[in-house]
Amino acid sequence: MYVKLNNINFEYVKNNLILDDFSLEIKKGDIAALIGNSGSGKSTILRILSGLETPISGEVIVNDQILFNTKISINPEKRNVGMVFQDYALFPHLSVKKNIYFGLHGKTKDEKDKIVNDVLELVNLKHKINNYPYELSGGEQQRIALARSLATNPDVLLLDEPFSNLDANLKKQIRKELKQIIKKADITCIFVTHDIEDANDIADEIINLKKTS
Ligand SMILES: Nc1ncnc2c1ncn2[C@@H]1O[C@H](COP(=O)(O)OP(=O)(O)O)[C@@H](O)[C@H]1O
Ligand SMILES: [Mg+2]
């Protein structure tokens, strides 16, 4: 399996287990939906995968690389994990191009320009390259945030409630687009939702989280 969480125990506060012996496995290239009630630990799982939170015990493995176990803990910036948060988090004072440039370290200008061009083509927004976030619709901003994550070519892409800021009509359309983009990019993806329709529409596999406390 390409993404593995093995027997993860996690708590924010002592003696209050948020994840109790939690495991999951995801196949390479699959889109997995993580579904569960508010407070069930969905965001926490993504934060553990990206290295923002440290479990008490267990194992995190992506692409055969151990990112965390009892002996090893790889820093978030060394993990090849892309994350798109709920609020898109584009830099408002930077153009689309500069927003995507942002995560691309150690590359020449030509290399960066090629990557920007490629990911904007993928999300169908090449014509917005010089626009600023406030000039884009909610759906467009979301696609730019997605493009920015894809630019670093992550092993796994994590999306935390990517549709929560969109109205119902837009959501349907964006769901379809998102799936097409992710499949075209051929990337393994975990997305969090509390909406079973999102999961049914997009996901190859659904992971249902039961509340432990
Ligand atoms: N920084 C934190 N400190 C303490 N408790 C937290 C923190 N973040 C989240 N929690 C708690 O952990 C549980 C799981 O949170 P979270 O992973 O955000 O759930 P979900 O994303 O499924 O809504 C919740 O009970 C939440 O209140
Ligand atoms: Mg959450």
mmCIF file of C-alpha atoms and ligand atoms in Angstrom:
data_model
loop_
_atom_site.group_PDB
_atom_site.id
_atom_site.type_symbol
_atom_site.label_atom_id
_atom_site.label_comp_id
_atom_site.label_asym_id
_atom_site.label_seq_id
_atom_site.Cartn_x
_atom_site.Cartn_y
_atom_site.Cartn_z
ATOM 1 C CA MET A 1 0.000 0.000 0.000
ATOM 2 C CA TYR A 2 1.158 3.467 -0.895
ATOM 3 C CA VAL A 3 -0.095 5.418 2.128
ATOM 4 C CA LYS A 4 -0.161 3.649 5.484
ATOM 5 C CA LEU A 5 -1.073 4.743 8.967
ATOM 6 C CA ASN A 6 -0.456 1.860 11.334
ATOM 7 C CA ASN A 7 -1.926 1.750 14.841
ATOM 8 C CA ILE A 8 -1.803 5.470 15.486
ATOM 9 C CA ASN A 9 -2.481 6.733 18.992
ATOM 10 C CA PHE A 10 -2.820 10.458 19.326
ATOM 11 C CA GLU A 11 -3.882 12.974 21.967
ATOM 12 C CA TYR A 12 -3.772 16.776 22.158
ATOM 13 C CA VAL A 13 -4.383 16.696 25.904
ATOM 14 C CA LYS A 14 -3.030 14.032 28.219
ATOM 15 C CA ASN A 15 -5.326 11.038 28.763
ATOM 16 C CA ASN A 16 -7.756 12.131 26.052
ATOM 17 C CA LEU A 17 -7.144 9.887 23.046
ATOM 18 C CA ILE A 18 -8.392 11.453 19.806
ATOM 19 C CA LEU A 19 -7.150 8.541 17.703
ATOM 20 C CA ASP A 20 -7.160 5.132 19.367
ATOM 21 C CA ASP A 21 -5.177 2.511 17.455
ATOM 22 C CA PHE A 22 -6.207 4.064 14.130
ATOM 23 C CA SER A 23 -5.023 2.516 10.860
ATOM 24 C CA LEU A 24 -5.654 3.171 7.178
ATOM 25 C CA GLU A 25 -4.230 2.079 3.840
ATOM 26 C CA ILE A 26 -4.582 3.766 0.469
ATOM 27 C CA LYS A 27 -3.562 2.480 -2.943
ATOM 28 C CA LYS A 28 -1.333 4.496 -5.255
ATOM 29 C CA GLY A 29 -3.338 6.801 -7.512
ATOM 30 C CA ASP A 30 -6.532 6.434 -5.514
ATOM 31 C CA ILE A 31 -8.696 9.235 -4.217
ATOM 32 C CA ALA A 32 -9.769 8.388 -0.678
ATOM 33 C CA ALA A 33 -12.488 10.237 1.198
ATOM 34 C CA LEU A 34 -12.162 10.551 4.949
ATOM 35 C CA ILE A 35 -15.631 10.968 6.292
ATOM 36 C CA GLY A 36 -16.913 11.462 9.828
ATOM 37 C CA ASN A 37 -18.680 13.814 12.204
ATOM 38 C CA SER A 38 -17.246 17.099 13.301
ATOM 39 C CA GLY A 39 -14.615 16.449 15.954
ATOM 40 C CA SER A 40 -14.014 12.839 14.914
ATOM 41 C CA GLY A 41 -10.364 13.529 14.088
ATOM 42 C CA LYS A 42 -10.354 14.012 10.303
ATOM 43 C CA SER A 43 -8.189 17.124 10.259
ATOM 44 C CA THR A 44 -5.956 15.573 12.902
ATOM 45 C CA ILE A 45 -5.243 12.616 10.603
ATOM 46 C CA LEU A 46 -4.199 14.963 7.793
ATOM 47 C CA ARG A 47 -2.024 16.933 10.217
ATOM 48 C CA ILE A 48 -0.328 13.719 11.347
ATOM 49 C CA LEU A 49 0.342 12.755 7.722
ATOM 50 C CA SER A 50 1.847 16.143 6.965
ATOM 51 C CA GLY A 51 3.892 16.098 10.174
ATOM 52 C CA LEU A 52 2.187 19.009 11.907
ATOM 53 C CA GLU A 53 1.173 16.723 14.789
ATOM 54 C CA THR A 54 3.185 13.927 16.394
ATOM 55 C CA PRO A 55 1.473 10.699 17.488
ATOM 56 C CA ILE A 56 2.200 8.967 20.797
ATOM 57 C CA SER A 57 2.805 5.756 18.903
ATOM 58 C CA GLY A 58 2.222 4.121 15.553
ATOM 59 C CA GLU A 59 3.713 4.415 12.106
ATOM 60 C CA VAL A 60 3.282 6.726 9.097
ATOM 61 C CA ILE A 61 4.521 5.435 5.744
ATOM 62 C CA VAL A 62 4.165 7.081 2.318
ATOM 63 C CA ASN A 63 5.637 5.671 -0.864
ATOM 64 C CA ASP A 64 7.699 3.121 1.128
ATOM 65 C CA GLN A 65 9.313 5.886 3.147
ATOM 66 C CA ILE A 66 8.874 5.875 6.909
ATOM 67 C CA LEU A 67 7.814 9.403 7.873
ATOM 68 C CA PHE A 68 7.155 8.513 11.485
ATOM 69 C CA ASN A 69 7.644 5.627 13.881
ATOM 70 C CA THR A 70 9.012 5.215 17.393
ATOM 71 C CA LYS A 71 12.546 5.996 16.159
ATOM 72 C CA ILE A 72 12.043 8.285 13.159
ATOM 73 C CA SER A 73 10.222 11.564 12.714
ATOM 74 C CA ILE A 74 10.669 13.431 9.435
ATOM 75 C CA ASN A 75 10.063 17.205 9.585
ATOM 76 C CA PRO A 76 6.999 18.539 7.736
ATOM 77 C CA GLU A 77 9.112 20.456 5.200
ATOM 78 C CA LYS A 78 11.065 17.293 4.349
ATOM 79 C CA ARG A 79 7.893 15.294 3.702
ATOM 80 C CA ASN A 80 6.672 15.334 0.151
ATOM 81 C CA VAL A 81 3.079 15.875 1.249
ATOM 82 C CA GLY A 82 0.867 18.597 -0.237
ATOM 83 C CA MET A 83 -1.945 20.111 1.770
ATOM 84 C CA VAL A 84 -4.813 22.388 0.768
ATOM 85 C CA PHE A 85 -6.642 23.866 3.722
ATOM 86 C CA GLN A 86 -10.278 24.745 4.037
ATOM 87 C CA ASP A 87 -9.817 28.473 3.404
ATOM 88 C CA TYR A 88 -7.545 28.041 0.326
ATOM 89 C CA ALA A 89 -4.918 30.236 2.052
ATOM 90 C CA LEU A 90 -3.743 32.043 -1.075
ATOM 91 C CA PHE A 91 -1.547 35.059 -0.380
ATOM 92 C CA PRO A 92 -3.814 38.040 -1.132
ATOM 93 C CA HIS A 93 -0.955 40.386 -2.042
ATOM 94 C CA LEU A 94 0.586 37.987 -4.563
ATOM 95 C CA SER A 95 -0.517 37.284 -8.132
ATOM 96 C CA VAL A 96 -1.567 33.788 -9.156
ATOM 97 C CA LYS A 97 1.872 33.242 -10.648
ATOM 98 C CA LYS A 98 3.680 34.385 -7.488
ATOM 99 C CA ASN A 99 1.365 32.325 -5.319
ATOM 100 C CA ILE A 100 2.411 29.218 -7.215
ATOM 101 C CA TYR A 101 6.097 30.279 -7.297
ATOM 102 C CA PHE A 102 6.031 30.440 -3.534
ATOM 103 C CA GLY A 103 6.570 26.752 -2.755
ATOM 104 C CA LEU A 104 9.123 26.175 -5.516
ATOM 105 C CA HIS A 105 12.565 26.401 -3.955
ATOM 106 C CA GLY A 106 15.855 25.629 -5.626
ATOM 107 C CA LYS A 107 14.565 25.920 -9.178
ATOM 108 C CA THR A 108 15.587 28.256 -11.981
ATOM 109 C CA LYS A 109 13.153 30.869 -13.261
ATOM 110 C CA ASP A 110 12.625 28.889 -16.455
ATOM 111 C CA GLU A 111 11.852 25.726 -14.488
ATOM 112 C CA LYS A 112 9.393 27.599 -12.279
ATOM 113 C CA ASP A 113 7.699 29.217 -15.267
ATOM 114 C CA LYS A 114 7.266 25.825 -16.899
ATOM 115 C CA ILE A 115 5.741 24.351 -13.738
ATOM 116 C CA VAL A 116 3.382 27.320 -13.315
ATOM 117 C CA ASN A 117 2.313 26.953 -16.923
ATOM 118 C CA ASP A 118 1.751 23.197 -16.561
ATOM 119 C CA VAL A 119 -0.311 23.336 -13.371
ATOM 120 C CA LEU A 120 -2.403 26.284 -14.592
ATOM 121 C CA GLU A 121 -3.135 24.328 -17.732
ATOM 122 C CA LEU A 122 -4.168 21.376 -15.577
ATOM 123 C CA VAL A 123 -6.706 23.485 -13.670
ATOM 124 C CA ASN A 124 -7.758 25.419 -16.802
ATOM 125 C CA LEU A 125 -6.756 28.840 -15.508
ATOM 126 C CA LYS A 126 -3.792 29.854 -17.656
ATOM 127 C CA HIS A 127 -5.520 33.101 -18.516
ATOM 128 C CA LYS A 128 -5.546 34.128 -14.835
ATOM 129 C CA ILE A 129 -1.791 33.941 -14.359
ATOM 130 C CA ASN A 130 -1.400 37.659 -13.592
ATOM 131 C CA ASN A 131 -4.593 38.108 -11.593
ATOM 132 C CA TYR A 132 -4.809 38.524 -7.838
ATOM 133 C CA PRO A 133 -6.877 36.239 -5.587
ATOM 134 C CA TYR A 134 -9.590 38.876 -4.983
ATOM 135 C CA GLU A 135 -10.195 38.984 -8.744
ATOM 136 C CA LEU A 136 -11.084 35.291 -8.803
ATOM 137 C CA SER A 137 -14.286 33.469 -7.890
ATOM 138 C CA GLY A 138 -14.351 31.047 -4.968
ATOM 139 C CA GLY A 139 -14.105 28.082 -7.305
ATOM 140 C CA GLU A 140 -11.189 29.622 -9.182
ATOM 141 C CA GLN A 141 -9.347 30.401 -5.965
ATOM 142 C CA GLN A 142 -9.778 26.815 -4.956
ATOM 143 C CA ARG A 143 -8.341 25.585 -8.240
ATOM 144 C CA ILE A 144 -5.350 27.908 -7.805
ATOM 145 C CA ALA A 145 -4.768 26.543 -4.307
ATOM 146 C CA LEU A 146 -4.910 23.081 -5.829
ATOM 147 C CA ALA A 147 -2.501 24.114 -8.603
ATOM 148 C CA ARG A 148 -0.092 25.491 -6.022
ATOM 149 C CA SER A 149 -0.073 22.174 -4.168
ATOM 150 C CA LEU A 150 0.364 20.174 -7.355
ATOM 151 C CA ALA A 151 3.301 22.376 -8.405
ATOM 152 C CA THR A 152 5.549 20.703 -5.841
ATOM 153 C CA ASN A 153 4.600 17.282 -7.204
ATOM 154 C CA PRO A 154 3.740 15.768 -3.815
ATOM 155 C CA ASP A 155 3.633 12.006 -3.146
ATOM 156 C CA VAL A 156 0.225 12.515 -1.631
ATOM 157 C CA LEU A 157 -2.220 15.400 -1.750
ATOM 158 C CA LEU A 158 -4.337 16.207 1.309
ATOM 159 C CA LEU A 159 -7.489 18.303 1.001
ATOM 160 C CA ASP A 160 -9.292 19.414 4.152
ATOM 161 C CA GLU A 161 -12.995 20.031 3.422
ATOM 162 C CA PRO A 162 -12.289 21.470 -0.021
ATOM 163 C CA PHE A 163 -15.949 22.238 -0.717
ATOM 164 C CA SER A 164 -16.999 23.845 2.527
ATOM 165 C CA ASN A 165 -16.819 27.405 1.191
ATOM 166 C CA LEU A 166 -18.784 26.738 -1.978
ATOM 167 C CA ASP A 167 -22.505 26.977 -2.583
ATOM 168 C CA ALA A 168 -24.412 23.839 -3.564
ATOM 169 C CA ASN A 169 -24.523 24.416 -7.338
ATOM 170 C CA LEU A 170 -20.894 25.341 -7.623
ATOM 171 C CA LYS A 171 -20.002 22.410 -5.424
ATOM 172 C CA LYS A 172 -21.415 19.872 -7.868
ATOM 173 C CA GLN A 173 -19.432 21.325 -10.730
ATOM 174 C CA ILE A 174 -16.239 21.684 -8.724
ATOM 175 C CA ARG A 175 -16.474 18.122 -7.478
ATOM 176 C CA LYS A 176 -16.344 16.878 -11.047
ATOM 177 C CA GLU A 177 -13.502 19.197 -11.978
ATOM 178 C CA LEU A 178 -11.526 18.268 -8.910
ATOM 179 C CA LYS A 179 -11.751 14.590 -9.693
ATOM 180 C CA GLN A 180 -10.694 15.146 -13.311
ATOM 181 C CA ILE A 181 -7.739 17.293 -12.265
ATOM 182 C CA ILE A 182 -6.509 14.837 -9.661
ATOM 183 C CA LYS A 183 -6.850 11.888 -12.009
ATOM 184 C CA LYS A 184 -5.064 13.767 -14.788
ATOM 185 C CA ALA A 185 -2.261 14.672 -12.408
ATOM 186 C CA ASP A 186 -2.152 10.973 -11.448
ATOM 187 C CA ILE A 187 -1.743 11.777 -7.806
ATOM 188 C CA THR A 188 -2.777 9.924 -4.662
ATOM 189 C CA CYS A 189 -5.208 12.043 -2.706
ATOM 190 C CA ILE A 190 -6.995 12.031 0.634
ATOM 191 C CA PHE A 191 -9.816 14.467 1.072
ATOM 192 C CA VAL A 192 -11.823 15.202 4.167
ATOM 193 C CA THR A 193 -15.547 15.768 4.048
ATOM 194 C CA HIS A 194 -18.576 15.431 6.268
ATOM 195 C CA ASP A 195 -20.801 15.012 3.190
ATOM 196 C CA ILE A 196 -21.371 11.436 1.973
ATOM 197 C CA GLU A 197 -22.385 12.804 -1.454
ATOM 198 C CA ASP A 198 -18.936 14.325 -1.911
ATOM 199 C CA ALA A 199 -17.409 11.008 -1.016
ATOM 200 C CA ASN A 200 -19.657 8.955 -3.306
ATOM 201 C CA ASP A 201 -19.094 11.316 -6.222
ATOM 202 C CA ILE A 202 -15.340 11.536 -6.119
ATOM 203 C CA ALA A 203 -13.704 8.841 -4.069
ATOM 204 C CA ASP A 204 -12.321 5.465 -5.120
ATOM 205 C CA GLU A 205 -12.434 4.455 -1.488
ATOM 206 C CA ILE A 206 -14.221 5.775 1.576
ATOM 207 C CA ILE A 207 -12.783 5.697 5.070
ATOM 208 C CA ASN A 208 -15.432 6.170 7.711
ATOM 209 C CA LEU A 209 -14.296 7.586 11.006
ATOM 210 C CA LYS A 210 -16.107 6.671 14.151
ATOM 211 C CA LYS A 211 -15.774 8.939 17.110
ATOM 212 C CA THR A 212 -13.702 7.323 19.844
ATOM 213 C CA SER A 213 -14.677 9.506 22.766
HETATM 214 N N1 LIG B 1 -5.096 22.068 18.934
HETATM 215 C C1 LIG B 1 -5.976 21.323 19.615
HETATM 216 N N2 LIG B 1 -5.905 21.215 20.966
HETATM 217 C C2 LIG B 1 -6.771 20.454 21.671
HETATM 218 N N3 LIG B 1 -7.777 19.738 21.093
HETATM 219 C C3 LIG B 1 -7.915 19.807 19.769
HETATM 220 C C4 LIG B 1 -7.022 20.597 18.953
HETATM 221 N N4 LIG B 1 -7.396 20.468 17.661
HETATM 222 C C5 LIG B 1 -8.466 19.652 17.665
HETATM 223 N N5 LIG B 1 -8.775 19.250 18.909
HETATM 224 C C6 LIG B 1 -9.846 18.318 19.278
HETATM 225 O O1 LIG B 1 -9.562 17.063 18.688
HETATM 226 C C7 LIG B 1 -10.734 16.462 18.177
HETATM 227 C C8 LIG B 1 -10.589 16.152 16.700
HETATM 228 O O2 LIG B 1 -10.456 17.372 15.994
HETATM 229 P P1 LIG B 1 -10.368 17.452 14.428
HETATM 230 O O3 LIG B 1 -9.309 16.512 13.953
HETATM 231 O O4 LIG B 1 -10.193 18.891 14.082
HETATM 232 O O5 LIG B 1 -11.789 16.896 13.988
HETATM 233 P P2 LIG B 1 -12.548 17.017 12.578
HETATM 234 O O6 LIG B 1 -11.586 17.563 11.576
HETATM 235 O O7 LIG B 1 -12.997 15.622 12.279
HETATM 236 O O8 LIG B 1 -13.712 17.928 12.806
HETATM 237 C C9 LIG B 1 -11.875 17.418 18.513
HETATM 238 O O9 LIG B 1 -12.482 16.960 19.699
HETATM 239 C C10 LIG B 1 -11.182 18.738 18.723
HETATM 240 O O10 LIG B 1 -11.884 19.528 19.636
HETATM 241 MG MG MG B 2 -11.628 19.321 10.455
#
